[in-house]
Amino acid sequence: MRRTFWLAIAIVLVVAYPWVFSTPFQQRLGALVLLYAIAASAWNIIGGYAGQVSVGHVVFFGCGAYAAMGAYTHFALSPLVGLPAGLVASVAIAAVIGVPTLRLSGHYFSMATIAVAELARLIVTNTDYLGAAVGLSGPTVPRNVFDLSFISALPYYYLFFAVLAVTLAITWWMTNSRMGFYLRAIRDSERAARSLGAPASRTKLYAYMLSAGLTSVAGALYAMMFGFVDPDSGLGLLISVKILIMAALGGAGLLFGPLVGAAILVPLEEISNSLLGGKGAGLTFVVYGAIIVLIARFQPGGILALINRLWAKRKTKQESKQGAADAS
Amino acid sequence: MLLEARDITKAFGSFKAVDAASVTLQQGDVLGLIGPNGAGKSTFFNCLTGDLALTAGKVFLEGHDITNRPPEARARLGLARTFQVPQTFEGMTVLENVMIGAFLRTSHRAEAETKARAVLARVGMERLADAPARSLGTPGRKRLEIARALATEPRILLLDEAMAGLTQREVQLAIDLVRDIHRSGITLVIVEHIMEVIMSLASRVMVFHQGREIAHGTPQEVTSNPAVIAAYLGTRAAAKVAAGHTPIELMGGPAT
C-alpha cells in the first residue's frame, strides 16, 4: 500500500519534471537520465540480480545504435525499423558470447566481456559498411514523425520514460518468477543452487540475452536522439563503465537502483562537462574511479540499499517505542 | 536397487582420492560413510552428487546411468544433498532459501512459498521464515541446508557432516530430525565424524581409508573390525582392543 503510494508520487514527479524544469538543457538532461536508466536497468538483470559483472555491455548498446543508423544510411528506412533488428542481433550475439564466457567465474567473466567489447570496437572501426572511424548518421532533416528526429528533447523524454517503464516492468516480473529466484541463488552460491536443481548455465544465459536485448534498445534510442553513432559513442568502453557504475551506485540488484544512480551521475557529468568544456573529458574518468572506490569501500549495496537499511532501522525503533508505550 | 556406484575412481593428478569404491543403496537404507580425515569419503560423496566428474567408474540411479549427469539433473531425479560448509544464500530470507528448493517441482511462486513454509514447519523453523538467512548461526544454517534439500522432494538425501560444529544438545535434536526424515521414506547417505551419530542412525556403514573401502557392514561389525581400528587408531590401539578394551570407546563413541 505504502509502496504503491511512493511509486505514484515518483511517477508524477517524473512526468512533471520537464514542465517544471523547462529549459532545453534541463529537458535534455532529463531525457539523458532516463536513457541511461534504461541501459543501467538492463545491465542490472545480469550484473545486479545474477551477479555476473559484464563490462562489455557496450557491444549490445552499439549493436542497437548501429542497427538504427544503418537502417537509415543503407536502406533509407526509419531508424525505428533498425531497432528490432538490433535487438535480435544483440540477443544472438549474447547467446554466442554467453555460452563460453558465462562458465567463467567472477573477474574472468568481466575480463572476457571487456575483450569482446574492444574487439567489436576494432572490427567496426575497420569496417567501411559501418562507417569505419567516421560512423553512421541518421536523417539530417526528419521526413516524417517516424524518423524520431526532434529538435526539442521533450518527445524523447516521454519516449524514454515509456521504454524505461517497460524495462522495469519486465525486470519486476522476472524477479518475482522462478528465474529471478534462481538468479539470486546463483549469485550467492552457484554450487548450492545447482544442487537444488537450478540449471545455472541456462538461467544465466537467458538473463544475459534478456539484458542484451534491452541494452540494444537503449543504444538505438541513443542514436536516434543524437542522430549519429561512431565507434567512440557507440562502442567505447567508457559507456560500459558508465552503465555499470550507475547501477552499482544506485543499488545493483534493486529494481530502482539504476534509475537512482543515473539521476545522480548523468547531471554530475553534464554539469562538469559544461563547466570544464572539452578539458572535462579526462576528469570524468577520475570521478568514475573515485566513485568505484567509494562504493566498494563504504556501500557495496549502493545508495538505495543504504536508504532501505536506514528506513528499516527507523521502523524497528518506532516499533520498539510503540511496544514500550503499550507496556507502560 | 535405488542407487549404485560401481568402481568409482577419482584422481587429482596422480593422487587417487578415491580408488575403485563401490556401493549399493536400497530403498530405506541409512548408509554411513566414515573414515579418518582425508580418507576420501567427501570425495566419494561429491562423486555421487555430480559435483565432481569421475576419473573412472559409473553411477546408476534405479538402473539408469547418471554418470555424466550434472548436479541439477540429479536433483531432478530425486538426489538431494547438504554441504559440509553451509552454502546459505546470504542475500535471501530463510523462506526464500527453501523456496529455491521448492521451485524444482513447481514454477509458481505462491505454490513454492506454501511448500517452503510447510517444510520449515517440519524442521521447526517456521518462526524464522522471514528472517534474513545471514542472521542464522551454525545450527540454524545446518538445519536450513536440510530444509532446502527436503523442499526438492528427494528420494535420496546425502548429508555431508550435517552435525559438525553442533553442541551435544543440538546434535541430539539433529538426530531426531534425521530419524524423522528417514521415517518419511527418504533413503539417506551420511558422512559424519561423530561416532555417536553413525551408531544411532546408520543401518550400514562403509569405512574409507586412503581412498579405499576397507570395511563395510553394520555399525557393530565395522567398529570391531581390526582393520578399521588400525586405520583410526594405529596398530597399537588395535592390539589394546584385542586385549579387551571396547573399540567404540577408543574411537570416541559412547562408553556403554
XYZ file of C-alpha atoms in Angstrom:
584
model
C 0.000 0.000 0.000
C 2.722 2.394 1.067
C 4.852 1.245 -1.853
C 2.079 1.992 -4.324
C 1.819 5.455 -2.805
C 5.530 6.205 -3.247
C 5.503 4.761 -6.734
C 2.612 7.062 -7.695
C 4.486 10.074 -6.320
C 7.628 9.106 -8.238
C 5.673 8.749 -11.480
C 4.037 12.156 -11.011
C 7.460 13.731 -10.374
C 8.988 12.170 -13.464
C 6.042 13.173 -15.654
C 6.047 16.746 -14.286
C 9.830 17.264 -14.441
C 10.138 18.723 -17.996
C 7.362 21.234 -17.260
C 8.948 22.420 -14.040
C 12.491 22.437 -15.423
C 11.614 23.598 -18.895
C 14.844 24.990 -20.394
C 16.205 22.932 -23.311
C 19.276 21.997 -21.258
C 17.175 20.710 -18.372
C 14.806 18.781 -20.625
C 17.709 17.212 -22.464
C 19.310 16.339 -19.132
C 16.096 14.661 -18.001
C 15.908 12.644 -21.221
C 19.522 11.504 -20.799
C 18.878 10.405 -17.216
C 16.008 8.232 -18.404
C 18.029 6.872 -21.328
C 20.923 5.816 -19.117
C 18.452 4.464 -16.590
C 17.163 2.121 -19.328
C 20.678 0.906 -20.120
C 21.635 0.545 -16.447
C 18.377 -1.274 -15.629
C 19.048 -3.672 -18.488
C 22.584 -4.265 -17.180
C 21.129 -4.807 -13.707
C 19.427 -8.025 -14.853
C 22.709 -9.842 -15.463
C 25.106 -7.676 -13.433
C 22.920 -6.986 -10.411
C 20.497 -9.861 -9.962
C 22.696 -12.599 -11.410
C 25.939 -11.038 -10.116
C 27.748 -11.561 -13.427
C 29.551 -8.260 -13.845
C 29.625 -7.620 -17.578
C 31.922 -4.778 -18.609
C 31.212 -5.385 -22.266
C 27.596 -4.330 -22.426
C 28.540 -1.577 -24.838
C 28.584 -4.278 -27.534
C 24.799 -4.534 -27.282
C 24.398 -0.787 -26.893
C 26.420 -0.275 -30.059
C 24.585 -3.054 -31.841
C 21.290 -1.234 -31.288
C 22.763 2.146 -32.235
C 24.378 0.870 -35.442
C 21.258 -1.056 -36.454
C 19.119 2.078 -36.089
C 21.520 4.294 -38.055
C 22.263 1.543 -40.562
C 18.593 1.192 -41.397
C 18.602 4.826 -42.466
C 22.021 5.013 -44.127
C 21.784 1.839 -46.188
C 18.052 1.366 -46.721
C 16.653 4.890 -46.218
C 14.285 3.433 -43.665
C 13.236 4.958 -40.373
C 15.822 4.277 -37.626
C 12.881 2.771 -35.777
C 12.949 -0.162 -38.208
C 16.530 -0.865 -37.183
C 15.554 -1.222 -33.530
C 14.061 -4.728 -33.690
C 16.887 -5.817 -35.993
C 19.442 -4.598 -33.466
C 17.535 -6.316 -30.685
C 17.529 -9.669 -32.465
C 21.208 -9.305 -33.365
C 22.093 -8.410 -29.763
C 20.279 -11.419 -28.357
C 22.057 -13.634 -30.870
C 25.453 -12.107 -30.046
C 24.725 -12.563 -26.330
C 23.997 -16.232 -26.920
C 27.263 -16.689 -28.821
C 29.345 -14.781 -26.244
C 27.460 -16.144 -23.267
C 27.860 -19.865 -23.829
C 31.640 -19.863 -23.413
C 32.093 -16.829 -21.108
C 29.345 -17.437 -18.545
C 31.190 -20.568 -17.472
C 33.935 -18.284 -16.217
C 33.595 -17.070 -12.690
C 33.945 -13.617 -11.169
C 36.622 -11.416 -12.636
C 37.347 -13.734 -15.520
C 33.872 -13.202 -16.909
C 34.325 -9.425 -16.615
C 37.671 -9.600 -18.385
C 36.291 -11.743 -21.196
C 33.471 -9.246 -21.788
C 35.978 -6.373 -21.948
C 37.944 -8.281 -24.567
C 34.830 -8.874 -26.653
C 33.835 -5.198 -26.445
C 37.240 -3.948 -27.541
C 37.305 -6.498 -30.342
C 33.917 -5.276 -31.554
C 35.105 -1.662 -31.498
C 38.217 -2.500 -33.527
C 36.265 -4.514 -36.063
C 33.676 -1.771 -36.559
C 36.378 0.912 -36.800
C 37.804 -1.012 -39.747
C 34.530 -1.865 -41.475
C 33.537 0.598 -44.201
C 29.978 -0.678 -44.330
C 29.554 0.505 -40.724
C 31.149 3.872 -41.453
C 34.567 2.856 -40.099
C 36.024 5.576 -37.859
C 33.560 8.232 -39.069
C 30.401 6.395 -38.052
C 26.867 6.442 -39.391
C 24.351 9.291 -39.381
C 20.614 9.433 -39.172
C 18.292 11.654 -41.214
C 19.504 15.274 -41.159
C 16.015 16.559 -41.815
C 13.167 14.431 -40.486
C 10.977 13.132 -43.312
C 8.099 12.271 -41.005
C 7.418 11.614 -37.342
C 8.660 8.011 -37.628
C 12.212 9.220 -38.154
C 12.086 10.183 -34.473
C 14.221 13.199 -35.153
C 13.041 16.077 -32.992
C 14.649 19.376 -32.109
C 13.069 19.512 -28.664
C 14.093 16.920 -26.080
C 10.514 16.658 -24.817
C 9.329 13.864 -27.165
C 12.457 11.870 -26.353
C 11.850 12.393 -22.673
C 8.431 10.756 -22.765
C 9.529 8.075 -25.208
C 12.404 7.103 -22.906
C 10.095 7.218 -19.922
C 7.755 4.733 -21.599
C 10.617 2.395 -22.539
C 12.055 2.631 -19.017
C 8.649 1.736 -17.592
C 8.514 -1.349 -19.818
C 12.097 -2.303 -18.880
C 11.354 -2.021 -15.171
C 8.096 -3.927 -15.575
C 9.961 -6.780 -17.274
C 12.603 -6.727 -14.529
C 9.949 -6.745 -11.819
C 8.125 -9.614 -13.447
C 11.392 -11.526 -13.709
C 12.362 -11.019 -10.060
C 9.064 -12.490 -8.979
C 9.403 -15.511 -11.217
C 11.350 -18.691 -10.680
C 14.069 -17.319 -12.952
C 14.602 -14.302 -10.686
C 14.854 -16.504 -7.609
C 17.309 -18.816 -9.358
C 19.467 -15.870 -10.453
C 19.771 -14.566 -6.908
C 20.578 -18.057 -5.649
C 23.258 -18.488 -8.327
C 24.757 -15.134 -7.342
C 25.138 -16.288 -3.733
C 26.266 -19.868 -4.371
C 26.155 -21.430 -7.788
C 27.099 -24.821 -6.416
C 24.253 -24.885 -3.903
C 21.787 -23.579 -6.481
C 22.695 -26.384 -8.865
C 22.429 -28.988 -6.122
C 18.844 -27.824 -5.601
C 18.043 -28.273 -9.275
C 18.622 -24.770 -10.656
C 20.016 -25.062 -14.200
C 22.694 -22.427 -13.620
C 24.215 -22.114 -17.089
C 20.880 -21.897 -18.874
C 19.398 -19.419 -16.378
C 22.413 -17.114 -16.617
C 22.354 -17.323 -20.400
C 18.672 -16.342 -20.576
C 19.320 -13.407 -18.242
C 22.278 -12.341 -20.375
C 20.183 -12.487 -23.551
C 17.331 -10.537 -21.970
C 19.762 -7.938 -20.658
C 21.474 -7.669 -24.057
C 18.197 -7.148 -25.903
C 17.090 -4.352 -23.589
C 20.524 -2.712 -23.746
C 20.347 -2.633 -27.540
C 17.039 -0.769 -27.304
C 18.803 1.868 -25.187
C 21.541 2.071 -27.826
C 19.033 2.517 -30.646
C 17.230 5.272 -28.742
C 20.542 6.987 -28.029
C 21.477 7.013 -31.719
C 18.031 8.345 -32.673
C 18.323 11.208 -30.224
C 21.828 12.201 -31.298
C 21.262 11.358 -34.941
C 24.559 9.616 -35.335
C 26.858 6.912 -33.978
C 30.608 6.347 -34.249
C 32.935 3.791 -32.643
C 33.547 6.005 -29.601
C 29.965 6.995 -28.825
C 28.543 3.585 -29.716
C 31.241 1.127 -28.684
C 33.564 3.000 -26.317
C 34.393 1.065 -23.181
C 33.590 4.124 -21.105
C 29.896 3.628 -21.887
C 30.038 0.129 -20.360
C 31.742 1.534 -17.298
C 29.214 4.346 -17.021
C 26.277 1.939 -17.160
C 27.883 -0.315 -14.589
C 28.688 2.494 -12.164
C 25.176 3.908 -12.362
C 23.680 0.561 -11.416
C 26.238 -0.038 -8.670
C 25.948 3.464 -7.226
C 22.156 3.377 -7.083
C 21.946 -0.226 -5.993
C 22.730 -3.291 -8.107
C 20.114 -5.994 -7.768
C 17.437 -3.495 -6.741
C 14.631 -2.542 -9.133
C 15.025 1.236 -8.880
C 18.755 1.251 -8.124
C 19.904 2.028 -11.701
C 17.390 4.890 -12.010
C 18.692 6.455 -8.801
C 22.277 6.020 -9.994
C 21.507 7.595 -13.377
C 19.711 10.513 -11.719
C 22.888 11.275 -9.759
C 25.625 10.570 -12.289
C 24.199 11.975 -15.516
C 23.636 15.504 -14.130
C 27.056 15.342 -12.471
C 28.708 14.522 -15.777
C 26.711 17.001 -17.851
C 27.349 19.824 -15.414
C 31.065 19.096 -15.125
C 31.284 18.903 -18.929
C 29.540 22.236 -19.387
C 31.699 23.867 -16.716
C 35.020 22.487 -17.887
C 34.282 22.242 -21.595
C 36.449 19.887 -23.617
C 39.016 19.627 -20.829
C 36.444 17.887 -18.628
C 36.503 14.587 -20.503
C 39.577 13.347 -18.657
C 38.193 14.469 -15.339
C 35.113 12.283 -15.843
C 37.335 9.206 -15.631
C 38.795 10.464 -12.374
C 35.324 10.979 -10.926
C 34.253 7.468 -12.013
C 37.331 5.975 -10.435
C 36.667 7.790 -7.186
C 33.043 6.637 -7.162
C 34.055 2.999 -7.727
C 36.433 3.187 -4.777
C 33.869 4.856 -2.525
C 31.090 2.361 -3.352
C 33.387 -0.613 -2.907
C 34.724 0.687 0.396
C 31.643 2.094 2.107
C 28.440 0.951 0.486
C 28.697 -2.123 -1.764
C 24.906 -2.328 -1.821
C 24.540 1.150 -3.335
C 22.619 4.206 -2.202
C 19.212 2.572 -2.329
C 20.385 -0.270 -0.081
C 21.622 2.333 2.400
C 18.254 4.112 2.353
C 16.409 0.820 2.784
C 18.561 -0.031 5.772
C 18.063 3.338 7.439
C 14.342 3.028 6.759
C 14.219 -0.431 8.369
C 16.170 0.850 11.364
C 13.749 3.729 11.862
C 10.821 1.366 11.628
C 12.165 -1.025 14.260
C 12.942 1.945 16.506
C 9.387 3.184 16.134
C 8.028 -0.267 16.798
C 10.107 -0.707 19.943
C 8.946 2.733 21.109
C 5.387 1.692 20.370
C 5.981 -1.531 22.309
C 7.359 0.387 25.287
C 4.389 2.746 25.225
C 1.979 -0.178 25.127
C 3.736 -1.843 28.023
C 3.637 1.200 30.311
C 18.278 -51.134 -6.104
C 17.947 -47.383 -5.722
C 21.490 -46.129 -6.148
C 24.573 -47.952 -7.258
C 28.151 -46.754 -7.589
C 30.394 -49.134 -9.479
C 34.185 -48.962 -9.141
C 34.371 -45.217 -8.689
C 37.834 -43.754 -9.032
C 38.605 -40.081 -8.637
C 42.161 -38.957 -9.209
C 43.582 -35.477 -8.730
C 46.675 -35.617 -10.892
C 48.415 -38.828 -9.929
C 46.819 -38.916 -6.494
C 43.828 -41.218 -6.208
C 41.492 -39.690 -3.633
C 39.002 -42.496 -4.212
C 40.194 -45.791 -5.620
C 37.668 -48.216 -7.102
C 34.984 -47.761 -4.442
C 31.577 -49.392 -4.938
C 28.357 -49.144 -3.011
C 24.723 -50.119 -3.395
C 21.822 -48.413 -1.716
C 18.409 -49.982 -1.177
C 15.220 -48.057 -0.574
C 15.071 -47.229 3.143
C 18.769 -47.645 3.840
C 20.750 -45.313 6.048
C 24.303 -45.614 4.821
C 27.068 -44.120 6.918
C 30.387 -43.160 5.335
C 33.184 -42.948 7.857
C 36.937 -42.826 7.861
C 39.797 -40.718 9.179
C 40.404 -37.226 7.784
C 41.471 -37.306 4.152
C 40.212 -40.848 3.682
C 38.214 -39.902 0.583
C 34.682 -40.051 1.933
C 33.830 -36.467 0.967
C 35.291 -37.007 -2.497
C 33.234 -40.187 -2.871
C 30.167 -38.260 -1.683
C 30.751 -35.487 -4.250
C 31.099 -38.096 -6.978
C 27.643 -39.413 -6.100
C 26.083 -35.928 -6.224
C 27.747 -34.990 -9.507
C 29.823 -32.143 -8.066
C 32.969 -33.956 -9.177
C 33.496 -35.668 -12.510
C 34.661 -39.257 -12.203
C 38.020 -40.472 -13.450
C 36.575 -43.963 -13.845
C 33.500 -45.902 -12.792
C 29.763 -45.460 -13.137
C 26.824 -44.261 -11.050
C 23.329 -45.668 -11.547
C 20.039 -44.373 -10.197
C 17.333 -47.045 -10.429
C 19.341 -48.733 -13.143
C 19.761 -45.588 -15.256
C 23.294 -44.443 -15.893
C 23.643 -40.940 -14.397
C 27.453 -40.821 -14.504
C 27.535 -37.844 -16.858
C 24.520 -36.017 -15.493
C 25.196 -32.623 -13.828
C 24.080 -31.952 -10.224
C 20.895 -30.148 -11.304
C 19.769 -33.141 -13.368
C 20.442 -35.478 -10.444
C 18.402 -33.199 -8.186
C 15.514 -33.512 -10.614
C 15.817 -37.314 -10.408
C 15.475 -37.171 -6.623
C 19.004 -36.824 -5.306
C 19.434 -34.032 -2.759
C 22.414 -33.016 -0.673
C 23.659 -30.683 2.037
C 27.096 -29.077 2.226
C 29.705 -29.556 4.914
C 30.277 -25.799 4.977
C 26.730 -24.431 4.663
C 26.189 -22.724 1.306
C 23.460 -20.397 2.512
C 22.013 -17.914 0.014
C 23.065 -14.932 2.112
C 21.064 -12.295 0.291
C 17.758 -14.061 0.874
C 15.399 -14.740 3.732
C 15.181 -18.173 5.297
C 11.908 -18.770 3.460
C 13.387 -17.759 0.100
C 16.288 -20.144 0.639
C 13.848 -23.008 0.987
C 11.772 -21.754 -1.948
C 14.785 -22.291 -4.227
C 14.482 -25.982 -3.407
C 10.707 -25.948 -3.802
C 10.958 -24.333 -7.253
C 12.345 -27.598 -8.578
C 8.856 -29.119 -8.586
C 6.782 -26.045 -9.429
C 7.302 -22.847 -11.368
C 4.604 -20.950 -9.457
C 5.823 -18.618 -6.788
C 2.807 -18.979 -4.497
C 2.965 -22.753 -4.655
C 6.704 -22.745 -3.914
C 6.099 -20.470 -0.936
C 3.339 -22.664 0.506
C 5.552 -25.707 0.182
C 8.586 -23.955 1.651
C 6.550 -22.888 4.678
C 5.394 -26.466 5.186
C 8.992 -27.712 5.065
C 10.105 -25.015 7.522
C 7.351 -26.093 9.899
C 8.524 -29.669 9.562
C 12.085 -28.813 10.604
C 10.869 -26.439 13.309
C 12.000 -23.191 11.694
C 8.641 -21.643 10.776
C 9.146 -18.733 13.140
C 12.370 -17.771 11.358
C 10.772 -17.812 7.889
C 11.089 -14.098 7.244
C 14.442 -13.585 8.937
C 17.450 -12.839 6.711
C 19.369 -16.082 6.238
C 22.655 -14.372 7.074
C 21.391 -13.796 10.617
C 21.443 -17.558 11.310
C 24.199 -19.224 13.325
C 25.789 -22.561 12.512
C 22.996 -24.792 13.868
C 20.382 -22.745 12.005
C 22.359 -22.871 8.779
C 22.851 -26.620 9.013
C 19.138 -27.066 9.557
C 18.354 -24.706 6.687
C 20.557 -26.840 4.400
C 18.398 -29.831 5.273
C 15.172 -27.862 4.807
C 16.243 -26.676 1.358
C 17.147 -30.185 0.303
C 13.838 -31.570 1.619
C 11.924 -28.977 -0.396
C 13.176 -30.634 -3.606
C 11.183 -33.755 -2.613
C 14.172 -36.088 -2.741
C 14.153 -39.863 -2.659
C 17.755 -39.939 -1.512
C 19.232 -37.341 0.817
C 23.002 -37.084 1.204
C 24.120 -35.340 4.386
C 27.726 -34.106 4.443
C 28.708 -33.683 8.092
C 25.359 -32.143 8.907
C 26.183 -32.182 12.602
C 29.761 -30.982 12.699
C 30.116 -27.922 14.877
C 26.926 -28.529 16.852
C 26.697 -28.879 20.609
C 25.690 -32.165 22.263
C 22.117 -30.975 22.651
C 21.921 -29.694 19.065
C 23.307 -32.984 17.784
C 20.524 -34.797 19.625
C 17.908 -32.538 18.001
C 19.502 -33.066 14.609
C 19.487 -36.836 15.068
C 15.771 -36.670 15.856
C 15.207 -34.668 12.690
C 17.161 -37.115 10.530
C 15.219 -40.036 12.076
C 12.006 -38.264 11.225
C 13.180 -37.755 7.641
C 14.093 -41.420 7.339
C 10.707 -42.452 8.690
C 9.034 -40.438 5.948
C 10.557 -42.811 3.420
C 13.714 -40.999 2.338
C 16.863 -43.037 1.861
C 19.910 -41.481 3.495
C 23.656 -41.316 2.982
C 25.503 -39.752 5.894
C 29.095 -38.609 6.058
C 29.871 -37.995 9.689
C 32.776 -37.724 12.079
C 30.712 -38.018 15.212
C 30.598 -41.738 16.011
C 27.520 -41.400 18.173
C 25.551 -40.184 15.145
C 26.651 -43.066 12.962
C 25.973 -45.603 15.709
C 22.463 -44.350 16.353
C 21.390 -43.714 12.761
C 23.177 -45.885 10.233
C 21.888 -49.275 9.205
C 25.026 -49.943 7.188
C 28.466 -48.398 7.370
C 31.209 -48.119 4.812
C 34.723 -47.332 6.054
C 37.244 -45.465 3.931
C 40.959 -45.365 4.424
C 43.439 -43.804 1.992
C 40.893 -43.745 -0.801
C 39.863 -47.367 -0.457
C 36.941 -49.090 1.158
C 38.461 -51.160 3.944
C 35.289 -52.480 5.551
C 31.530 -52.464 5.388
C 28.722 -53.899 7.456
C 26.539 -52.971 10.404
C 27.958 -50.337 12.771
C 28.762 -53.065 15.333
C 30.556 -55.246 12.827
C 32.581 -52.387 11.494
C 33.702 -50.948 14.809
C 35.038 -54.301 15.940
C 36.881 -54.871 12.677
C 40.653 -54.854 13.383
C 41.470 -53.138 10.065
C 39.120 -50.282 10.922
C 40.546 -49.854 14.389
C 44.057 -49.878 12.995
C 43.111 -47.226 10.415
C 41.630 -44.951 13.053
C 43.899 -45.507 15.988
C 47.014 -47.214 14.721
C 48.133 -50.799 15.171
C 48.994 -50.430 18.865
C 45.457 -49.479 19.704
C 44.250 -52.440 17.698
C 46.361 -54.582 19.965
C 44.750 -52.931 23.007
C 41.340 -53.809 21.651
C 42.453 -57.362 21.279
C 43.441 -57.129 24.941
C 39.875 -56.358 25.995
C 39.166 -52.635 25.599
C 35.940 -51.800 23.770
C 36.825 -50.302 20.412
C 33.937 -47.873 20.299
C 35.249 -46.308 23.476
C 38.645 -45.784 21.944
C 37.049 -44.232 18.852
C 35.205 -41.592 20.833
C 31.798 -43.228 20.961
C 29.532 -43.736 23.993
C 31.127 -45.761 26.780
C 28.437 -48.388 27.027
